[in-house]
PDB file of C-alpha atoms and ligand atoms in Angstrom:
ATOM      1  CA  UNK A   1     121.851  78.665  72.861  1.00 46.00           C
ATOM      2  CA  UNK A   2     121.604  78.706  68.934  1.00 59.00           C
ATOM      3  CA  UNK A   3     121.439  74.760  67.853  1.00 75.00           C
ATOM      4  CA  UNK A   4     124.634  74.378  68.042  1.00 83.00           C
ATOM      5  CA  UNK A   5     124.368  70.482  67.177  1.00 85.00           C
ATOM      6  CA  UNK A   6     122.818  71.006  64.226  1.00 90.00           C
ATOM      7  CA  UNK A   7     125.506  73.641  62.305  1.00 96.00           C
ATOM      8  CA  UNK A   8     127.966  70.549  62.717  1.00 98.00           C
ATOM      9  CA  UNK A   9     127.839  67.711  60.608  1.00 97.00           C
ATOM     10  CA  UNK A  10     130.709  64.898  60.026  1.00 98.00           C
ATOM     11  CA  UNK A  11     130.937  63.408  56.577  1.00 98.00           C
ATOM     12  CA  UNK A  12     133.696  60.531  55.146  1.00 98.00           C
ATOM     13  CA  UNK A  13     135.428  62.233  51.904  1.00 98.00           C
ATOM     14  CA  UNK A  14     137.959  64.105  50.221  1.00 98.00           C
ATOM     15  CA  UNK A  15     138.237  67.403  51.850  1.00 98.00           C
ATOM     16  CA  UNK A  16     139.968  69.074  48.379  1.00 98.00           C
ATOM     17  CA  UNK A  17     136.448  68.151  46.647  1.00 97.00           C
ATOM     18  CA  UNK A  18     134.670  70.452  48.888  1.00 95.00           C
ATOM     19  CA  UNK A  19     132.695  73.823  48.303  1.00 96.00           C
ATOM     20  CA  UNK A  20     132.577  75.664  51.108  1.00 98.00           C
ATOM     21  CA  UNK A  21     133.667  79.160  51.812  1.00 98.00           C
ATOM     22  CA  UNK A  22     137.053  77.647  53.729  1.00 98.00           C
ATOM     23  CA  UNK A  23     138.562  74.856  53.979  1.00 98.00           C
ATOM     24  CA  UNK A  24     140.404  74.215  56.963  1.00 98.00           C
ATOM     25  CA  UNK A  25     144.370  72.921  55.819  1.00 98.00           C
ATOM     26  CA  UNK A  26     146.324  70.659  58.943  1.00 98.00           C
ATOM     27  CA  UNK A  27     149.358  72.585  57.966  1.00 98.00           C
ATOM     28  CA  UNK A  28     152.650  73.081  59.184  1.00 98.00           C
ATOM     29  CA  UNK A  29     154.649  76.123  60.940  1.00 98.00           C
ATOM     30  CA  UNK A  30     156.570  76.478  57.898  1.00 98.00           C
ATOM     31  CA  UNK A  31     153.657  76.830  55.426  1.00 98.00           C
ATOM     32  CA  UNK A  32     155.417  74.649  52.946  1.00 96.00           C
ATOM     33  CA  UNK A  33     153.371  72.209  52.238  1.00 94.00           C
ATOM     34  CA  UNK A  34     153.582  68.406  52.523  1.00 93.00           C
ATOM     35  CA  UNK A  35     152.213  65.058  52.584  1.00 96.00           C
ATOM     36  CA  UNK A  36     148.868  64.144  54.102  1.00 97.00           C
ATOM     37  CA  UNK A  37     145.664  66.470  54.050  1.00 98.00           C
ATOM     38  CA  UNK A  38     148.314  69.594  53.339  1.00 98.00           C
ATOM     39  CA  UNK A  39     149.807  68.073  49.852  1.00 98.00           C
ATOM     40  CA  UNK A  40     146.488  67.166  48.683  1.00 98.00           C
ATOM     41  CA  UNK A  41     145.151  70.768  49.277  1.00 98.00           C
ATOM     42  CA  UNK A  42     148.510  72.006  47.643  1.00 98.00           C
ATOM     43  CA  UNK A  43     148.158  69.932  44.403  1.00 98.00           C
ATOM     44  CA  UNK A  44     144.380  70.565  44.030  1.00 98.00           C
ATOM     45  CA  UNK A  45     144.834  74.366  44.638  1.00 98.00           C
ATOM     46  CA  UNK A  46     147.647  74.755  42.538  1.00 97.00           C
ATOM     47  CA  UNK A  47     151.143  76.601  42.762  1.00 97.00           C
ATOM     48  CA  UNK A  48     149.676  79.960  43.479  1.00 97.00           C
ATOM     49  CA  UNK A  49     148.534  78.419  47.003  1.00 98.00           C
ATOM     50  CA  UNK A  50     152.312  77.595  47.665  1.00 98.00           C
ATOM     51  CA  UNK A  51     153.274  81.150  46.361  1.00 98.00           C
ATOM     52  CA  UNK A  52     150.843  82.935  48.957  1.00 98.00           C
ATOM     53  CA  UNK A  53     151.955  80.772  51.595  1.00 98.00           C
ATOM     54  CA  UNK A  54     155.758  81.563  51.047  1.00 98.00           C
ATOM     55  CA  UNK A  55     154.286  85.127  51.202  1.00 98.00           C
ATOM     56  CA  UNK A  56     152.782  85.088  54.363  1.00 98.00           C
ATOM     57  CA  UNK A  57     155.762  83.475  55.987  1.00 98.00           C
ATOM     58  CA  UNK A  58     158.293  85.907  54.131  1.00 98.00           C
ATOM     59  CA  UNK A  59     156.257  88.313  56.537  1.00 98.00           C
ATOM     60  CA  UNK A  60     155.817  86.486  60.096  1.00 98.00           C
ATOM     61  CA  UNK A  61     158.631  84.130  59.739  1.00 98.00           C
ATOM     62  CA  UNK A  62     156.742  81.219  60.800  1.00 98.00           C
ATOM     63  CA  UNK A  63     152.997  80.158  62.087  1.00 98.00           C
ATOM     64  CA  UNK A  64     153.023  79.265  65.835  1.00 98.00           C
ATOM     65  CA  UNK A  65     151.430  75.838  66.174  1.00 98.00           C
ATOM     66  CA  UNK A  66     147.512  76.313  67.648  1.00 98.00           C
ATOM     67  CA  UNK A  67     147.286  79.655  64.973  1.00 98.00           C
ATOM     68  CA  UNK A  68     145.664  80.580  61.767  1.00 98.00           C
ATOM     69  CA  UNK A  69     145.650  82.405  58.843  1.00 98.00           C
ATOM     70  CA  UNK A  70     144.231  82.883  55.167  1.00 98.00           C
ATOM     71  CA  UNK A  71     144.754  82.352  52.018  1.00 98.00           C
ATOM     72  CA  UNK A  72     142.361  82.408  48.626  1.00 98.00           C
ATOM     73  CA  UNK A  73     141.954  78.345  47.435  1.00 98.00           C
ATOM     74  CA  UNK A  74     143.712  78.303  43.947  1.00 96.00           C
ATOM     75  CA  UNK A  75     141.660  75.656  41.672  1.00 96.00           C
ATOM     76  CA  UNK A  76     139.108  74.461  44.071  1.00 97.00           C
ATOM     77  CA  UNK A  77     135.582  74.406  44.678  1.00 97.00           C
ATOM     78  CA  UNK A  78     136.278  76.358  48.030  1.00 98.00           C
ATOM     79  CA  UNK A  79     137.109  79.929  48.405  1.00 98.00           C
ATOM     80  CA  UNK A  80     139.732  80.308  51.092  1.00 98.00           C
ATOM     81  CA  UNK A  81     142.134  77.707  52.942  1.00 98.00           C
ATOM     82  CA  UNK A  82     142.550  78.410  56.263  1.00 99.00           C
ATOM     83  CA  UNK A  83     145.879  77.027  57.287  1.00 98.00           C
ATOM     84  CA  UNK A  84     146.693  75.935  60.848  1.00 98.00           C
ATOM     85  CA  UNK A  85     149.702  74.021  62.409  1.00 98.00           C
ATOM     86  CA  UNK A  86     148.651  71.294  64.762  1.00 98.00           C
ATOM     87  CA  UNK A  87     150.491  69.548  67.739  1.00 98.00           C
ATOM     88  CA  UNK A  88     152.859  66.838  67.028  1.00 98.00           C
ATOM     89  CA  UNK A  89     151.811  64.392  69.798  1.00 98.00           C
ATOM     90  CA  UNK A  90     154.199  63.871  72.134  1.00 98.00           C
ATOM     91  CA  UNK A  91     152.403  61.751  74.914  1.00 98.00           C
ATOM     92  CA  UNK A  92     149.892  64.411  76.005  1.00 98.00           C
ATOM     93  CA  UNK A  93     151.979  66.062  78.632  1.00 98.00           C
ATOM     94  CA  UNK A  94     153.294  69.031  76.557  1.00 98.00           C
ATOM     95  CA  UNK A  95     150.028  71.071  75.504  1.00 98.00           C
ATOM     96  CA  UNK A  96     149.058  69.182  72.929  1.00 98.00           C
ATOM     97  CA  UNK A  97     145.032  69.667  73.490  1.00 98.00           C
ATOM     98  CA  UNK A  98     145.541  73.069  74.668  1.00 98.00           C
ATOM     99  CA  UNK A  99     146.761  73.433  71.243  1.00 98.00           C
ATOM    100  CA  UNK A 100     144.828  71.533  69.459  1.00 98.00           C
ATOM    101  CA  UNK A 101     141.537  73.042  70.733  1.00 98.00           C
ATOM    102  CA  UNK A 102     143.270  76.657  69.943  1.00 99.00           C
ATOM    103  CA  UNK A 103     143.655  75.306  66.046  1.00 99.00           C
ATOM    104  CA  UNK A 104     139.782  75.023  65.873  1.00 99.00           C
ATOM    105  CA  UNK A 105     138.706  78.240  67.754  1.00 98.00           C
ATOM    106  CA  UNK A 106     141.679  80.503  66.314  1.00 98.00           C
ATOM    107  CA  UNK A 107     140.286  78.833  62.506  1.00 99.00           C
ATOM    108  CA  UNK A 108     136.745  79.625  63.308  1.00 98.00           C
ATOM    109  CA  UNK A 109     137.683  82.989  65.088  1.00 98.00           C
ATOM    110  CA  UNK A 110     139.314  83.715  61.660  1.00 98.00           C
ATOM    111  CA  UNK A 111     136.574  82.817  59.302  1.00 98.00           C
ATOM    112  CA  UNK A 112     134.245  84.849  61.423  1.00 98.00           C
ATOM    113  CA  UNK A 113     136.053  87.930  61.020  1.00 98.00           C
ATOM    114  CA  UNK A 114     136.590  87.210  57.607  1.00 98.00           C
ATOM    115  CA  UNK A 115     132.762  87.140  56.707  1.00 98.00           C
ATOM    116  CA  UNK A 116     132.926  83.727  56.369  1.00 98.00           C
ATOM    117  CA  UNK A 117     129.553  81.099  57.221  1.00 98.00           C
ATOM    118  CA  UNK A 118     130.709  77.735  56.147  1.00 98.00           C
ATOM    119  CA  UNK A 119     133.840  75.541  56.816  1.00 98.00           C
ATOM    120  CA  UNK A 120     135.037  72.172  56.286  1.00 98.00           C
ATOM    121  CA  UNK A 121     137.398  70.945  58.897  1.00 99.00           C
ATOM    122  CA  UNK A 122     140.209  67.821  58.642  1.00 99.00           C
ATOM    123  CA  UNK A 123     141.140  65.906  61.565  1.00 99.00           C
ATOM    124  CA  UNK A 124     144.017  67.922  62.452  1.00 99.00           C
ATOM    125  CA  UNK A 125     146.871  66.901  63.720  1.00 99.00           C
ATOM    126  CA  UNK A 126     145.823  62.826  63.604  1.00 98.00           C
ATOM    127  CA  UNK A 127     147.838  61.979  60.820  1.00 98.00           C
ATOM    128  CA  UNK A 128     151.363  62.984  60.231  1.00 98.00           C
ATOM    129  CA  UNK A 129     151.410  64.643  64.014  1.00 98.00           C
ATOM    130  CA  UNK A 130     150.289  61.094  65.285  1.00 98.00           C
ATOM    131  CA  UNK A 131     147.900  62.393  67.900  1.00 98.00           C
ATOM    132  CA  UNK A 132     145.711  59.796  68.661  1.00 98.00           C
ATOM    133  CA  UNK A 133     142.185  59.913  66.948  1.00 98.00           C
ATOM    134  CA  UNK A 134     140.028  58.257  70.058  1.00 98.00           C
ATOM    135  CA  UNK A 135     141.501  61.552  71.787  1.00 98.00           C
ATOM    136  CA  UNK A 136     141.521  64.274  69.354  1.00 98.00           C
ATOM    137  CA  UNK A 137     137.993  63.986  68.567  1.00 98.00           C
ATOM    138  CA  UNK A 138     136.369  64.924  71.313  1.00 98.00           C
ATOM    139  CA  UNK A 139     138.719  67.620  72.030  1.00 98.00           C
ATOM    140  CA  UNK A 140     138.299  68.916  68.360  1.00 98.00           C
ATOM    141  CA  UNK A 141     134.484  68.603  68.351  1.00 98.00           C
ATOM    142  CA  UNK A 142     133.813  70.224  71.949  1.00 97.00           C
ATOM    143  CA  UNK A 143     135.893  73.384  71.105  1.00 98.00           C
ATOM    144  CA  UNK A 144     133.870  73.687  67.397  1.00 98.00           C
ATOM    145  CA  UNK A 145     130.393  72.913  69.514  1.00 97.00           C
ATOM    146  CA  UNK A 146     131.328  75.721  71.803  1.00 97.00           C
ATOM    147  CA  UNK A 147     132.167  78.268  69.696  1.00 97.00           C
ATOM    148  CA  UNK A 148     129.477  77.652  67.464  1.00 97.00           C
ATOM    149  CA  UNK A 149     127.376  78.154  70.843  1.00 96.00           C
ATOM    150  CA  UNK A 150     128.524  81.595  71.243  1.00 96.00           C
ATOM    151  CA  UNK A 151     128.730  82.675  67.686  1.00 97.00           C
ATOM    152  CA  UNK A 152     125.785  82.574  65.326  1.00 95.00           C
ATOM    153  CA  UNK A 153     127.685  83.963  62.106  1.00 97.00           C
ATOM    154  CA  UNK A 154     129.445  80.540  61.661  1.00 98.00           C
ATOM    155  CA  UNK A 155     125.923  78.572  59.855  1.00 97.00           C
ATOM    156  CA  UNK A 156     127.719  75.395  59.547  1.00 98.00           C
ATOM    157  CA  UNK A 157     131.106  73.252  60.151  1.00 98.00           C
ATOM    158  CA  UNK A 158     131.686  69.835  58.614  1.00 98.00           C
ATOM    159  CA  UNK A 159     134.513  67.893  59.486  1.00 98.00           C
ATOM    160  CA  UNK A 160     135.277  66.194  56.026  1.00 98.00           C
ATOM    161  CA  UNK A 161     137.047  62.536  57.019  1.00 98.00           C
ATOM    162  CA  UNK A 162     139.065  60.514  54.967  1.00 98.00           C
ATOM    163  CA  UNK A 163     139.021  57.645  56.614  1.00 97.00           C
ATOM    164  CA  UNK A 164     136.451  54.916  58.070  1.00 98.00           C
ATOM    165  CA  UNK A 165     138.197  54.510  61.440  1.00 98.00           C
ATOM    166  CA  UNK A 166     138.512  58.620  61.968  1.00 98.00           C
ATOM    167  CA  UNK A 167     134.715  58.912  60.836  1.00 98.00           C
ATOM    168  CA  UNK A 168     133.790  56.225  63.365  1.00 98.00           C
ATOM    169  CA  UNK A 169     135.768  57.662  66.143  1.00 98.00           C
ATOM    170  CA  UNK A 170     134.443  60.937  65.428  1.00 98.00           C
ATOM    171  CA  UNK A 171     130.833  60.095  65.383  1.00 98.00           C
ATOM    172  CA  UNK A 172     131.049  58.059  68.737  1.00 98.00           C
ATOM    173  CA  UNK A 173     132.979  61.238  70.141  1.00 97.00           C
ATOM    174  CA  UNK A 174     129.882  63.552  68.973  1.00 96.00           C
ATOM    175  CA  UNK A 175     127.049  61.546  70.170  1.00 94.00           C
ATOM    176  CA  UNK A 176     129.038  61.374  73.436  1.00 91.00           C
ATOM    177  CA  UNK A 177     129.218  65.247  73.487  1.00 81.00           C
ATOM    178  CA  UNK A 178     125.815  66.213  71.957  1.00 66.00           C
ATOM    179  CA  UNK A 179     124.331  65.244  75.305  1.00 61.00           C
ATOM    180  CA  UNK A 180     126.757  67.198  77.161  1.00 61.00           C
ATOM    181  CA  UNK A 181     126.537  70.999  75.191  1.00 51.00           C
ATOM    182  CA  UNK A 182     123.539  70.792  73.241  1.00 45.00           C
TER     183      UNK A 182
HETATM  184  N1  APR B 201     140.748  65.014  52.891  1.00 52.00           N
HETATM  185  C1  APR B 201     140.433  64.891  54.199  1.00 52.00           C
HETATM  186  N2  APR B 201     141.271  64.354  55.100  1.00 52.00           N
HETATM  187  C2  APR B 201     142.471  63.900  54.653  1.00 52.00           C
HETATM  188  C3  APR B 201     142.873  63.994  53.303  1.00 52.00           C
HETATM  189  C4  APR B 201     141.950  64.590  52.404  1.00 52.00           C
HETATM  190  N3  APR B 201     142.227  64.739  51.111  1.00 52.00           N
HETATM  191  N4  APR B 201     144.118  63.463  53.198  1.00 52.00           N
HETATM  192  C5  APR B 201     144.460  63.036  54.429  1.00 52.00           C
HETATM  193  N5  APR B 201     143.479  63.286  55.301  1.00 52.00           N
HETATM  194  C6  APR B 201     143.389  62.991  56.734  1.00 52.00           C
HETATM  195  C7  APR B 201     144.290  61.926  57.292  1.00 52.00           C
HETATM  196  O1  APR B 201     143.787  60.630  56.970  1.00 52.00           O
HETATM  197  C8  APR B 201     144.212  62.220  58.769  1.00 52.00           C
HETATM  198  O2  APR B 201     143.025  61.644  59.326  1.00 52.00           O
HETATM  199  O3  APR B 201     143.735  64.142  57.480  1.00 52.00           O
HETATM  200  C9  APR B 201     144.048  63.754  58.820  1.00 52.00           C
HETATM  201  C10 APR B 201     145.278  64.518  59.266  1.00 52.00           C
HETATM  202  O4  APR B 201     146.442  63.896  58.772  1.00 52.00           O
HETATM  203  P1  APR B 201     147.675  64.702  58.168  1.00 52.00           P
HETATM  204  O5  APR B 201     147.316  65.285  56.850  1.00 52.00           O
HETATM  205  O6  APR B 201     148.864  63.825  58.234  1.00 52.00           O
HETATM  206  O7  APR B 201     147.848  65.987  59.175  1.00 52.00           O
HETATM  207  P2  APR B 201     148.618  66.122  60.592  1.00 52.00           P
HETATM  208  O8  APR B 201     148.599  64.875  61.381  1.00 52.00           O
HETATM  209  O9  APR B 201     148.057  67.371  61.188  1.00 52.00           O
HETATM  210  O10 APR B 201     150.119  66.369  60.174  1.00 52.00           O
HETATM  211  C11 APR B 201     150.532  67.594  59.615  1.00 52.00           C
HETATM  212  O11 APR B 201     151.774  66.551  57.866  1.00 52.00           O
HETATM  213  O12 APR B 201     151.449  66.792  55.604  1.00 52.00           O
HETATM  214  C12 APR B 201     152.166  67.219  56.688  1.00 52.00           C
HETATM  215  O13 APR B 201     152.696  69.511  56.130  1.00 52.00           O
HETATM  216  C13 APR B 201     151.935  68.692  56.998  1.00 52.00           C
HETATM  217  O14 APR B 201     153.805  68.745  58.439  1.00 52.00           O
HETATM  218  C14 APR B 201     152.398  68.731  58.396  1.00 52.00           C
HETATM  219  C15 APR B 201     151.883  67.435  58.971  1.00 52.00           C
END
């Protein structure tokens, strides 16, 4: 046990104003950018992010949904984007928190080998990927409070919402859970 409960915090913002050592980007298999959380990273890192992404999938053809990987964060604050593909929901009978959970550990798994301490984290998959909000957050906060658990090197994870709703749903999820795992 390491205080788990404590290295998570949940803020309502922009997640492109942030200065962390990663931000965490709900991308797409494809790398290629977008609307949502993933065009806003885009235009505030600038066209080398785009360039580095078409890199990356010029070498592994495409990003399986539930992985990660890195890239340096262009014009902002932040110092890396990790990118990871959510689910698209389709009902909850094909995965989708399986996979959603493995697009939090696989990103934190990633900045930990990377040397990395801090992250900011979007509501992935919520958006766009229409998984439902009241359902990813708990999902998305349990897997971040248990990893965190097991792994000291990670000092602290904010999820950075846009929204009022999301931030709501999201702080009801973590008081729910804080009882549970911390
Ligand atoms: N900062 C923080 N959160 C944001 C921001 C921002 N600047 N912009 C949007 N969001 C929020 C949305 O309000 C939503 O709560 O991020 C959450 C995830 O929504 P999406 O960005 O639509 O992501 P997702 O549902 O995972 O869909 C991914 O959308 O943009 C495309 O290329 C992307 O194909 C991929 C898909």
């Amino acid at each position: 046990m390491n205080n788990c409960a404590a290295r998570l915090r949940l803020e309502k913002g922009d997640i492109t104003f942030e200065k962390t050592d990663a931000v965490v980007n709900a991308a797409n298999c494809r790398l290629a950018g977008g609307g949502g959380v993933d065009g806003a990273i885009h235009r505030a890192a600038g066209p080398a992010l785009a360039a580095e992404c078409a890199a990356i999938i010029k070498r592994i053809g495409r990003l399986e949904t539930g992985k990660a990987v890195i890239t340096a964060a262009g014009g902002m604050k932040s110092r890396f984007v990790i990118h990871t593909p959510g689910p698209v929901w389709k009902g909850g009978g094909a995965g989708e928190e399986t996979l959603l959970r493995s697009c939090y550990r696989e990103s934190l798994a990633l900045a930990l080998s990377s040397g990395l301490k801090t992250l900011a984290f979007p509501s992935i998959s919520t958006g766009v990927y229409g998984y439902p909000t009241e359902l990813a957050a708990p999902a998305a906060l349990d897997e971040v409070l248990r990893f965190l658990n097991k792994n000291a090197g990670i000092e602290l994870v904010r999820f950075v919402l846009y929204d009022e709703d999301t931030f709501m749903t999201y702080e009801k999820a973590l008081k729910a859970n804080v009882n549970t795992i911390a």
